[in-house]
């Protein structure tokens, strides 16, 4: 009798317990998908979309569920934006989930990337609220690991821009003087041969002949006649003016024992000179004269038409035509600068004796960055108002990885020359290194024409996650960064050719070749290139050990 009463009582108590327990049950990972999976770094972020399904007759009508994504890694975790869902009988503005039908939810997640996330789990945490009661469901792991290949983009492999010297070994100089003639005459007048300009020309010629660092390369004589006489008369005049001037210069050179090549030519009717002088003059009817010149190509007809304008011709005869009766003597001189050996020696022993351009040039003659930095430091000391010294010193410091010192010198250069493209380019590199993409973009916008800009823009676009723009910016550049952009857009054949063309392969070059091997399922390519990469940089072993690119391959012997 007692047993008959006990058994139904136990059943009722059990049913009552179950009926009162309104807690929602844990969900399995089968109810969730993640795109992409595994996760990938894009523009320094880890974005993904989690699609979840609440099954039929699961979601309690009076409950609110907060789902928080977490990226969990070895020494911590990062929480993402929570998503809130509610049952049918809850008043609120969150997405409602039907108890009977269930529902599908989409949760876009995003985490700022840190290297520890390479080996991580994407977990979903569930907090349930029903009235005054709050409880948590077990977390669900929906994805594992983060592909961080995009982070191989290396700002430090970019070349900063040098502000070049203007040093020229040979500087070409010219000196000239005119001998003026009277109308229809070709004789050289004494006052013309003793003019101030003619004396100055002779002095320059003599100095060039005597100076050890100068070379008199040529003396040219161009003789002219004004276009107000007939062609035959003017030809004779111009030819005689040339002959007399040449004879004069030959005697002068012989007297001073100077040897020089001499060339000569004459222009019988200097219509080009005439047109130039008229266009620059204040003659009232100059437009009329210029129209005549454009209407008639025959020299004699031009002359007749202009002479027919008697009032105009009188002005021309007084103001313009006398200026076209001359011989111009032009001396060409090469000024030969210091040799490389002289400049290098003076840069070490007596830098103050060098011009700023010679000292900047000296830095291009040495091999090591330390030697370059020493010379640029002297430029800054001796020529503190020349921005190029600061920029180029910063350039060397950037290449050596001292970004703080490089930034200080780039900023000094910018204060002296604020609109210099090379300096702006280098400031952009510093901003890019510090992930200050807004400042980098602004600086690169001021760097048009700088040779190094396209590569910098390529890395900038990769850091922003725009891989197609990066590929376009790199063009045909053969660099690790350019190959990485091609890998990220899955152009593996071009990436392989780019890496093969890298002039000085380093650990990153071979690491990217290993990534290419992994993506094309070539195990031998993975192993051989990882081995080379690790031999050049032991830190690559740890990087490879947690790199999901190599998850399908046995690289344990390389990374232990």
Coordinates of C-alpha atoms in Angstrom, one line a residue:
X1 CA 0.0 0.0 0.0
X2 CA 2.7 2.4 0.9
X3 CA 4.6 1.5 -2.3
X4 CA 1.6 2.3 -4.4
X5 CA 1.3 5.8 -2.9
X6 CA 5.1 6.5 -3.0
X7 CA 5.7 5.8 -6.7
X8 CA 3.0 8.2 -8.1
X9 CA 4.1 10.9 -5.6
X10 CA 7.7 10.7 -6.9
X11 CA 6.6 11.0 -10.5
X12 CA 4.5 14.1 -9.6
X13 CA 7.3 15.7 -7.7
X14 CA 9.6 15.1 -10.7
X15 CA 7.1 16.6 -13.2
X16 CA 6.6 19.6 -10.9
X17 CA 10.3 20.2 -10.8
X18 CA 10.7 20.0 -14.5
X19 CA 7.7 22.2 -15.1
X20 CA 9.0 24.9 -12.8
X21 CA 12.6 24.9 -14.4
X22 CA 12.3 27.6 -17.1
X23 CA 16.1 27.9 -17.7
X24 CA 17.2 27.8 -21.3
X25 CA 19.6 25.0 -22.2
X26 CA 23.1 25.3 -23.6
X27 CA 23.6 25.5 -27.3
X28 CA 26.1 23.6 -29.3
X29 CA 28.5 24.9 -31.9
X30 CA 26.4 23.2 -34.6
X31 CA 24.0 26.1 -34.4
X32 CA 26.6 28.7 -35.5
X33 CA 28.6 29.4 -38.6
X34 CA 31.4 32.0 -39.0
X35 CA 32.5 33.8 -42.2
X36 CA 35.4 33.8 -42.7
X37 CA 36.6 30.7 -40.9
X38 CA 39.4 30.8 -39.8
X39 CA 39.3 34.5 -39.1
X40 CA 41.6 36.9 -41.0
X41 CA 43.2 40.2 -40.2
X42 CA 42.1 43.0 -42.5
X43 CA 43.4 46.5 -42.1
X44 CA 44.6 45.8 -38.5
X45 CA 41.1 44.4 -37.5
X46 CA 39.7 40.9 -37.2
X47 CA 36.2 41.2 -38.8
X48 CA 33.8 38.3 -39.2
X49 CA 30.1 37.6 -39.4
X50 CA 28.6 35.0 -37.0
X51 CA 25.3 33.5 -38.2
X52 CA 23.3 31.7 -35.4
X53 CA 20.2 29.7 -35.3
X54 CA 17.9 29.4 -32.2
X55 CA 16.1 26.1 -32.7
X56 CA 12.3 25.6 -32.5
X57 CA 10.7 25.6 -29.1
X58 CA 14.0 26.8 -27.5
X59 CA 13.8 30.5 -26.9
X60 CA 11.8 31.2 -23.7
X61 CA 9.0 33.7 -24.4
X62 CA 9.8 35.8 -21.3
X63 CA 13.6 35.8 -21.5
X64 CA 16.2 38.2 -22.8
X65 CA 19.5 36.8 -24.0
X66 CA 22.7 38.8 -24.4
X67 CA 25.3 37.2 -26.7
X68 CA 28.8 38.6 -26.3
X69 CA 31.6 37.5 -28.7
X70 CA 35.0 37.0 -27.2
X71 CA 38.3 36.4 -28.9
X72 CA 40.2 34.3 -26.3
X73 CA 44.0 33.9 -26.5
X74 CA 46.8 32.6 -24.3
X75 CA 47.1 35.6 -21.9
X76 CA 43.7 37.2 -22.1
X77 CA 40.6 37.9 -24.1
X78 CA 39.0 40.7 -26.0
X79 CA 35.2 41.3 -25.8
X80 CA 33.3 42.4 -28.9
X81 CA 30.0 44.3 -29.2
X82 CA 27.2 42.4 -27.4
X83 CA 23.9 41.5 -29.2
X84 CA 20.6 41.3 -27.4
X85 CA 17.6 39.1 -28.4
X86 CA 14.2 38.8 -26.6
X87 CA 11.3 36.4 -26.3
X88 CA 7.9 37.0 -27.8
X89 CA 6.4 38.3 -24.5
X90 CA 9.1 40.7 -23.6
X91 CA 8.5 44.4 -24.2
X92 CA 11.5 46.0 -25.9
X93 CA 13.1 47.0 -29.2
X94 CA 15.6 44.0 -29.6
X95 CA 15.2 41.3 -32.2
X96 CA 12.4 39.0 -31.1
X97 CA 12.8 35.2 -31.4
X98 CA 9.8 33.0 -31.8
X99 CA 9.4 30.2 -29.3
X100 CA 7.6 27.9 -31.8
X101 CA 9.6 28.7 -35.0
X102 CA 13.0 29.7 -33.5
X103 CA 15.0 32.3 -35.5
X104 CA 18.2 33.1 -37.4
X105 CA 20.4 35.9 -36.2
X106 CA 23.5 37.7 -37.8
X107 CA 26.2 39.1 -35.6
X108 CA 28.9 41.2 -37.2
X109 CA 32.0 41.1 -34.9
X110 CA 35.2 43.0 -35.1
X111 CA 38.3 43.0 -32.9
X112 CA 41.4 45.2 -33.0
X113 CA 44.2 42.8 -33.8
X114 CA 47.1 41.9 -31.5
X115 CA 49.7 39.2 -32.3
X116 CA 48.4 36.9 -29.5
X117 CA 45.2 36.4 -31.5
X118 CA 47.0 34.3 -34.0
X119 CA 46.3 31.3 -31.7
X120 CA 42.9 32.0 -30.3
X121 CA 39.2 31.0 -30.1
X122 CA 36.1 32.9 -31.0
X123 CA 33.7 32.2 -28.2
X124 CA 30.1 33.3 -27.7
X125 CA 29.0 34.0 -24.1
X126 CA 25.3 33.9 -23.2
X127 CA 23.6 35.8 -20.4
X128 CA 19.9 35.1 -19.8
X129 CA 17.6 37.4 -17.9
X130 CA 14.0 36.3 -17.0
X131 CA 12.3 38.7 -14.6
X132 CA 14.6 39.1 -11.6
X133 CA 16.6 36.1 -12.4
X134 CA 19.9 36.2 -14.3
X135 CA 22.1 33.2 -15.3
X136 CA 24.7 32.3 -17.8
X137 CA 24.9 29.5 -20.3
X138 CA 28.3 27.8 -21.2
X139 CA 30.3 29.6 -23.8
X140 CA 30.3 28.2 -27.3
X141 CA 33.5 28.1 -29.4
X142 CA 32.5 28.9 -33.0
X143 CA 35.9 29.5 -34.7
X144 CA 39.6 28.9 -34.0
X145 CA 42.7 31.0 -34.9
X146 CA 43.3 34.1 -36.9
X147 CA 45.2 34.2 -40.3
X148 CA 47.5 37.2 -39.9
X149 CA 49.3 37.1 -43.3
X150 CA 48.3 40.7 -44.0
X151 CA 50.3 41.9 -41.0
X152 CA 53.5 40.9 -42.7
X153 CA 53.2 44.2 -44.5
X154 CA 56.4 46.0 -43.3
X155 CA 56.7 49.7 -43.2
X156 CA 60.3 49.4 -42.2
X157 CA 61.1 47.9 -45.6
X158 CA 60.0 51.0 -47.3
X159 CA 62.6 53.4 -48.6
X160 CA 62.4 57.0 -47.2
X161 CA 63.0 59.8 -49.6
X162 CA 66.3 61.6 -49.9
X163 CA 66.5 65.3 -50.7
X164 CA 69.3 65.2 -53.3
X165 CA 72.3 67.4 -53.5
X166 CA 72.8 69.7 -56.5
X167 CA 76.4 69.0 -56.9
X168 CA 77.7 69.1 -60.5
X169 CA 81.2 68.0 -61.4
X170 CA 81.2 70.2 -64.4
X171 CA 79.2 73.5 -64.4
X172 CA 78.7 75.1 -67.8
X173 CA 78.9 78.8 -67.8
X174 CA 78.6 81.3 -70.6
X175 CA 79.7 84.9 -70.9
X176 CA 78.8 87.3 -73.7
X177 CA 79.2 90.8 -75.1
X178 CA 77.7 92.6 -78.1
X179 CA 79.5 94.8 -80.7
X180 CA 77.0 97.3 -82.2
X181 CA 77.4 98.6 -85.8
X182 CA 76.1 101.7 -87.5
X183 CA 73.6 101.4 -90.3
X184 CA 75.1 99.8 -93.4
X185 CA 78.5 99.6 -91.8
X186 CA 80.7 96.6 -90.7
X187 CA 83.7 98.3 -89.2
X188 CA 84.5 97.7 -85.5
X189 CA 84.4 101.0 -83.6
X190 CA 86.9 101.6 -80.8
X191 CA 84.3 102.6 -78.3
X192 CA 82.5 99.2 -78.8
X193 CA 85.7 97.3 -78.3
X194 CA 86.5 99.1 -75.1
X195 CA 83.0 98.9 -73.6
X196 CA 82.5 97.7 -70.1
X197 CA 80.8 94.4 -71.2
X198 CA 83.6 93.7 -73.7
X199 CA 86.3 94.2 -71.1
X200 CA 84.4 91.9 -68.7
X201 CA 84.2 89.2 -71.4
X202 CA 87.9 89.4 -72.1
X203 CA 88.6 89.1 -68.4
X204 CA 86.4 86.0 -68.1
X205 CA 88.1 84.4 -71.1
X206 CA 91.6 85.1 -69.7
X207 CA 90.5 83.8 -66.2
X208 CA 89.2 80.6 -67.8
X209 CA 92.4 80.0 -69.7
X210 CA 94.5 80.5 -66.5
X211 CA 92.4 78.7 -63.9
X212 CA 93.2 75.0 -63.3
X213 CA 89.6 74.2 -62.6
X214 CA 88.2 76.0 -65.7
X215 CA 88.1 75.0 -69.4
X216 CA 87.4 77.4 -72.3
X217 CA 85.5 75.1 -74.6
X218 CA 84.2 77.4 -77.4
X219 CA 83.9 81.0 -78.6
X220 CA 80.9 81.6 -80.8
X221 CA 80.3 84.7 -82.9
X222 CA 76.8 85.4 -84.3
X223 CA 76.5 88.4 -86.5
X224 CA 73.3 90.1 -87.6
X225 CA 71.9 92.8 -90.0
X226 CA 68.6 94.6 -89.4
X227 CA 65.8 93.7 -91.9
X228 CA 65.4 97.2 -93.4
X229 CA 67.8 96.7 -96.3
X230 CA 67.6 94.4 -99.3
X231 CA 68.5 90.8 -98.9
X232 CA 71.7 91.1 -101.0
X233 CA 72.9 94.2 -99.1
X234 CA 72.1 92.7 -95.7
X235 CA 73.9 89.4 -96.6
X236 CA 77.0 91.3 -97.4
X237 CA 76.8 93.4 -94.3
X238 CA 76.2 90.5 -92.0
X239 CA 79.0 88.5 -93.6
X240 CA 81.5 91.3 -93.2
X241 CA 80.4 91.9 -89.6
X242 CA 81.1 88.3 -88.9
X243 CA 84.5 88.3 -90.6
X244 CA 85.7 91.5 -88.9
X245 CA 84.5 90.2 -85.5
X246 CA 86.2 86.8 -86.0
X247 CA 89.5 88.5 -87.1
X248 CA 89.3 90.7 -84.0
X249 CA 88.8 87.7 -81.6
X250 CA 91.6 85.7 -83.3
X251 CA 94.1 88.5 -82.8
X252 CA 93.0 88.9 -79.1
X253 CA 93.3 85.2 -78.4
X254 CA 96.7 85.0 -80.1
X255 CA 98.0 88.1 -78.2
X256 CA 97.0 86.4 -74.9
X257 CA 98.3 83.0 -76.0
X258 CA 94.9 81.4 -75.6
X259 CA 93.7 78.4 -77.6
X260 CA 90.0 77.9 -78.1
X261 CA 87.6 76.4 -80.7
X262 CA 85.8 79.1 -82.5
X263 CA 82.5 79.0 -84.5
X264 CA 80.7 81.7 -86.4
X265 CA 77.5 82.3 -88.3
X266 CA 75.5 85.2 -89.6
X267 CA 71.9 86.2 -90.1
X268 CA 71.2 88.5 -93.1
X269 CA 67.8 89.7 -92.0
X270 CA 67.0 89.2 -88.3
X271 CA 63.2 89.1 -88.6
X272 CA 62.9 86.9 -85.4
X273 CA 64.8 89.5 -83.4
X274 CA 62.8 92.2 -85.0
X275 CA 59.5 90.5 -84.0
X276 CA 60.7 89.9 -80.4
X277 CA 61.8 93.6 -79.9
X278 CA 58.5 94.9 -81.3
X279 CA 56.4 92.6 -79.1
X280 CA 58.3 93.8 -76.0
X281 CA 58.2 97.5 -77.0
X282 CA 55.7 100.3 -76.1
X283 CA 55.2 101.3 -79.8
X284 CA 51.6 102.4 -80.2
X285 CA 51.0 100.5 -83.5
X286 CA 53.0 97.4 -82.6
X287 CA 50.0 95.1 -83.1
X288 CA 49.7 96.4 -86.7
X289 CA 53.4 95.7 -87.3
X290 CA 53.1 92.1 -85.9
X291 CA 50.1 91.5 -88.1
X292 CA 52.1 92.5 -91.1
X293 CA 54.9 90.0 -90.1
X294 CA 52.3 87.2 -89.8
X295 CA 50.6 88.0 -93.1
X296 CA 53.7 88.0 -95.3
X297 CA 56.4 85.4 -95.4
X298 CA 58.5 87.0 -98.1
X299 CA 61.2 89.2 -96.5
X300 CA 61.2 91.8 -99.2
X301 CA 57.4 92.2 -99.2
X302 CA 57.5 92.4 -95.4
X303 CA 60.0 95.3 -95.7
X304 CA 58.0 97.1 -98.3
X305 CA 54.7 96.9 -96.3
X306 CA 56.4 98.2 -93.1
X307 CA 58.1 101.0 -95.0
X308 CA 54.7 102.0 -96.4
X309 CA 53.6 102.8 -92.9
X310 CA 55.8 105.9 -92.8
X311 CA 54.9 107.1 -89.3
X312 CA 55.4 103.6 -87.9
X313 CA 58.7 103.1 -89.8
X314 CA 60.2 106.2 -88.4
X315 CA 59.7 104.9 -84.8
X316 CA 61.1 101.5 -85.9
X317 CA 64.2 103.2 -87.4
X318 CA 64.9 105.0 -84.2
X319 CA 64.0 102.5 -81.5
X320 CA 64.1 98.9 -82.9
X321 CA 66.3 98.6 -86.0
X322 CA 69.6 99.9 -84.4
X323 CA 69.4 97.1 -81.9
X324 CA 69.6 94.5 -84.6
X325 CA 72.9 95.6 -86.1
X326 CA 75.5 93.7 -84.0
X327 CA 77.8 90.8 -83.5
X328 CA 77.4 88.7 -80.3
X329 CA 80.6 87.1 -78.9
X330 CA 79.8 84.2 -76.5
X331 CA 82.4 82.3 -74.5
X332 CA 81.5 78.8 -73.2
X333 CA 83.4 77.8 -70.0
X334 CA 83.3 74.5 -68.1
X335 CA 83.9 75.0 -64.3
X336 CA 85.3 71.6 -63.1
X337 CA 84.5 70.8 -59.5
X338 CA 86.4 68.7 -57.0
X339 CA 87.1 65.1 -57.6
X340 CA 85.3 62.4 -55.5
X341 CA 88.6 61.7 -53.7
X342 CA 89.0 65.4 -52.8
X343 CA 85.5 65.7 -51.6
X344 CA 85.7 62.5 -49.5
X345 CA 88.9 63.6 -47.9
X346 CA 87.7 67.1 -47.1
X347 CA 84.4 65.7 -45.7
X348 CA 86.5 63.9 -43.1
X349 CA 89.3 66.4 -42.5
X350 CA 87.9 69.8 -43.2
X351 CA 84.1 69.7 -43.8
X352 CA 83.8 73.5 -43.3
X353 CA 85.7 74.0 -46.6
X354 CA 82.9 72.2 -48.6
X355 CA 79.7 73.8 -49.9
X356 CA 76.5 72.3 -48.6
X357 CA 76.0 70.5 -51.9
X358 CA 79.5 69.1 -51.9
X359 CA 79.0 67.8 -48.3
X360 CA 75.6 66.3 -49.2
X361 CA 77.3 64.7 -52.2
X362 CA 80.0 63.3 -50.0
X363 CA 77.4 61.2 -48.2
X364 CA 76.6 59.4 -51.4
X365 CA 80.2 58.3 -51.7
X366 CA 80.3 56.2 -48.5
X367 CA 78.8 52.8 -48.0
X368 CA 77.5 52.4 -44.5
X369 CA 74.7 54.2 -42.8
X370 CA 77.0 55.2 -39.9
X371 CA 79.3 57.0 -42.3
X372 CA 76.3 58.7 -44.0
X373 CA 74.9 59.7 -40.6
X374 CA 78.2 61.2 -39.6
X375 CA 78.3 63.4 -42.7
X376 CA 74.7 64.5 -42.5
X377 CA 75.3 65.4 -38.9
X378 CA 78.1 67.7 -40.1
X379 CA 75.7 69.2 -42.7
X380 CA 73.2 70.0 -39.9
X381 CA 76.0 71.6 -37.8
X382 CA 77.6 73.7 -40.5
X383 CA 74.4 74.5 -42.5
X384 CA 71.6 74.5 -39.9
X385 CA 69.3 76.4 -42.2
X386 CA 69.3 73.9 -45.0
X387 CA 66.5 71.4 -44.5
X388 CA 68.2 68.7 -46.6
X389 CA 70.7 67.8 -43.8
X390 CA 67.9 67.2 -41.3
X391 CA 65.8 65.2 -43.8
X392 CA 68.7 63.0 -44.9
X393 CA 69.9 62.4 -41.4
X394 CA 66.3 61.3 -40.5
X395 CA 66.3 59.1 -43.5
X396 CA 69.3 57.1 -42.3
X397 CA 67.9 57.0 -38.8
X398 CA 64.6 55.6 -40.2
X399 CA 66.5 52.9 -42.1
X400 CA 68.3 52.0 -38.8
X401 CA 64.9 51.7 -37.0
X402 CA 65.4 54.8 -34.8
X403 CA 62.0 56.2 -35.5
X404 CA 61.9 58.7 -32.7
X405 CA 65.1 60.3 -33.9
X406 CA 64.0 60.2 -37.5
X407 CA 60.7 61.9 -36.7
X408 CA 62.5 64.7 -34.8
X409 CA 64.7 65.4 -37.8
X410 CA 61.9 65.1 -40.4
X411 CA 59.9 67.6 -38.3
X412 CA 62.9 70.0 -38.2
X413 CA 63.2 69.8 -42.0
X414 CA 59.5 70.5 -42.4
X415 CA 59.7 73.6 -40.2
X416 CA 62.4 75.0 -42.5
X417 CA 60.8 73.8 -45.8
X418 CA 57.1 73.0 -45.1
X419 CA 56.1 72.3 -48.6
X420 CA 58.8 69.9 -49.6
X421 CA 57.4 66.6 -51.1
X422 CA 60.3 64.4 -49.9
X423 CA 60.0 65.6 -46.3
X424 CA 56.2 65.1 -46.3
X425 CA 56.7 61.6 -47.7
X426 CA 59.0 60.8 -44.8
X427 CA 56.6 62.2 -42.2
X428 CA 54.0 60.0 -43.8
X429 CA 56.2 56.9 -43.2
X430 CA 56.5 57.8 -39.5
X431 CA 52.7 58.2 -39.3
X432 CA 52.2 54.9 -41.1
X433 CA 54.6 53.2 -38.7
X434 CA 52.5 54.5 -35.8
X435 CA 49.3 53.4 -37.4
X436 CA 48.1 57.0 -37.7
X437 CA 46.5 56.5 -41.0
X438 CA 44.8 59.8 -41.2
X439 CA 48.1 61.7 -40.8
X440 CA 49.8 59.3 -43.2
X441 CA 47.2 59.9 -45.9
X442 CA 47.5 63.7 -45.4
X443 CA 51.3 63.6 -45.7
X444 CA 51.3 61.3 -48.7
X445 CA 48.9 63.7 -50.4
X446 CA 51.6 66.4 -50.3
X447 CA 54.3 64.0 -51.7
X448 CA 53.3 64.0 -55.4
X449 CA 56.3 63.2 -57.7
X450 CA 58.4 61.5 -55.1
X451 CA 59.8 58.2 -56.5
X452 CA 59.2 56.3 -53.3
X453 CA 55.6 57.3 -52.9
X454 CA 53.9 54.4 -54.8
X455 CA 55.4 51.8 -52.6
X456 CA 54.5 53.7 -49.5
X457 CA 50.9 54.0 -50.8
X458 CA 50.9 50.3 -51.5
X459 CA 51.6 49.5 -47.8
X460 CA 49.2 52.2 -46.7
X461 CA 46.4 50.6 -48.7
X462 CA 47.3 47.2 -47.3
X463 CA 47.2 48.5 -43.7
X464 CA 43.7 49.9 -44.5
X465 CA 42.6 46.6 -45.9
X466 CA 42.2 47.7 -49.6
X467 CA 44.4 45.1 -51.2
X468 CA 43.3 45.8 -54.8
X469 CA 44.3 49.5 -54.5
X470 CA 47.6 48.3 -53.0
X471 CA 48.4 46.1 -56.0
X472 CA 47.7 49.0 -58.3
X473 CA 49.9 51.3 -56.3
X474 CA 52.8 48.9 -56.3
X475 CA 52.7 48.4 -60.1
X476 CA 55.7 46.3 -61.2
X477 CA 57.8 47.0 -58.1
X478 CA 59.7 43.9 -57.0
X479 CA 59.5 43.9 -53.2
X480 CA 58.2 41.8 -50.4
X481 CA 55.3 44.2 -49.7
X482 CA 54.3 44.2 -53.4
X483 CA 54.3 40.4 -53.4
X484 CA 52.2 40.3 -50.2
X485 CA 49.6 42.5 -51.8
X486 CA 49.4 40.0 -54.7
X487 CA 49.1 37.1 -52.3
X488 CA 46.2 38.8 -50.5
X489 CA 44.3 39.2 -53.8
X490 CA 45.2 35.6 -54.7
X491 CA 47.4 36.4 -57.7
X492 CA 49.9 33.7 -56.7
X493 CA 51.8 33.4 -60.0
X494 CA 52.5 37.1 -60.1
X495 CA 53.5 37.1 -56.4
X496 CA 56.0 34.3 -57.1
X497 CA 57.5 36.2 -60.0
X498 CA 57.7 39.4 -57.8
X499 CA 59.5 37.5 -55.0
X500 CA 61.9 36.0 -57.5
X501 CA 62.8 39.5 -58.6
X502 CA 63.5 40.9 -55.1
X503 CA 67.1 42.3 -55.4
X504 CA 68.2 41.4 -51.9
X505 CA 66.0 38.6 -50.4
X506 CA 65.6 38.5 -46.7
X507 CA 63.8 36.4 -44.1
X508 CA 60.5 38.0 -45.1
X509 CA 61.1 37.1 -48.7
X510 CA 61.4 33.4 -48.0
X511 CA 58.6 33.4 -45.4
X512 CA 56.3 34.8 -48.1
X513 CA 57.5 32.1 -50.5
X514 CA 56.6 29.5 -47.9
X515 CA 53.1 31.1 -47.6
X516 CA 52.8 30.8 -51.4
X517 CA 53.8 27.1 -51.1
X518 CA 51.1 26.6 -48.5
X519 CA 48.4 28.3 -50.5
X520 CA 49.3 26.3 -53.6
X521 CA 49.6 23.0 -51.6
X522 CA 53.3 22.6 -52.3
X523 CA 54.8 21.1 -49.1
X524 CA 58.4 21.1 -50.4
X525 CA 58.1 24.8 -51.2
X526 CA 56.8 25.4 -47.6
X527 CA 59.6 23.5 -45.9
X528 CA 62.5 24.7 -48.0
X529 CA 61.6 28.4 -47.8
X530 CA 60.7 28.3 -44.1
X531 CA 64.1 26.8 -43.4
X532 CA 65.8 29.6 -45.3
X533 CA 63.7 32.2 -43.5
X534 CA 64.4 30.8 -40.0
X535 CA 68.1 30.6 -40.8
X536 CA 68.1 34.3 -41.5
X537 CA 65.8 35.3 -38.6
X538 CA 65.2 32.9 -35.7
X539 CA 62.1 34.7 -34.7
X540 CA 60.4 33.4 -37.8
X541 CA 60.2 29.9 -36.1
X542 CA 57.9 31.2 -33.5
X543 CA 55.9 33.1 -36.1
X544 CA 55.5 30.0 -38.2
X545 CA 54.5 27.8 -35.3
X546 CA 51.3 29.7 -34.8
X547 CA 50.6 30.7 -38.4
X548 CA 47.4 29.1 -39.7
X549 CA 48.8 29.3 -43.2
X550 CA 50.9 26.2 -42.3
X551 CA 48.3 24.3 -40.3
X552 CA 48.1 21.5 -42.8
X553 CA 51.8 20.9 -43.0
X554 CA 54.3 19.2 -40.7
X555 CA 56.8 21.9 -39.8
X556 CA 57.5 20.7 -36.3
X557 CA 61.2 20.0 -37.1
X558 CA 61.7 23.6 -38.1
X559 CA 59.9 25.4 -35.3
X560 CA 60.8 23.4 -32.2

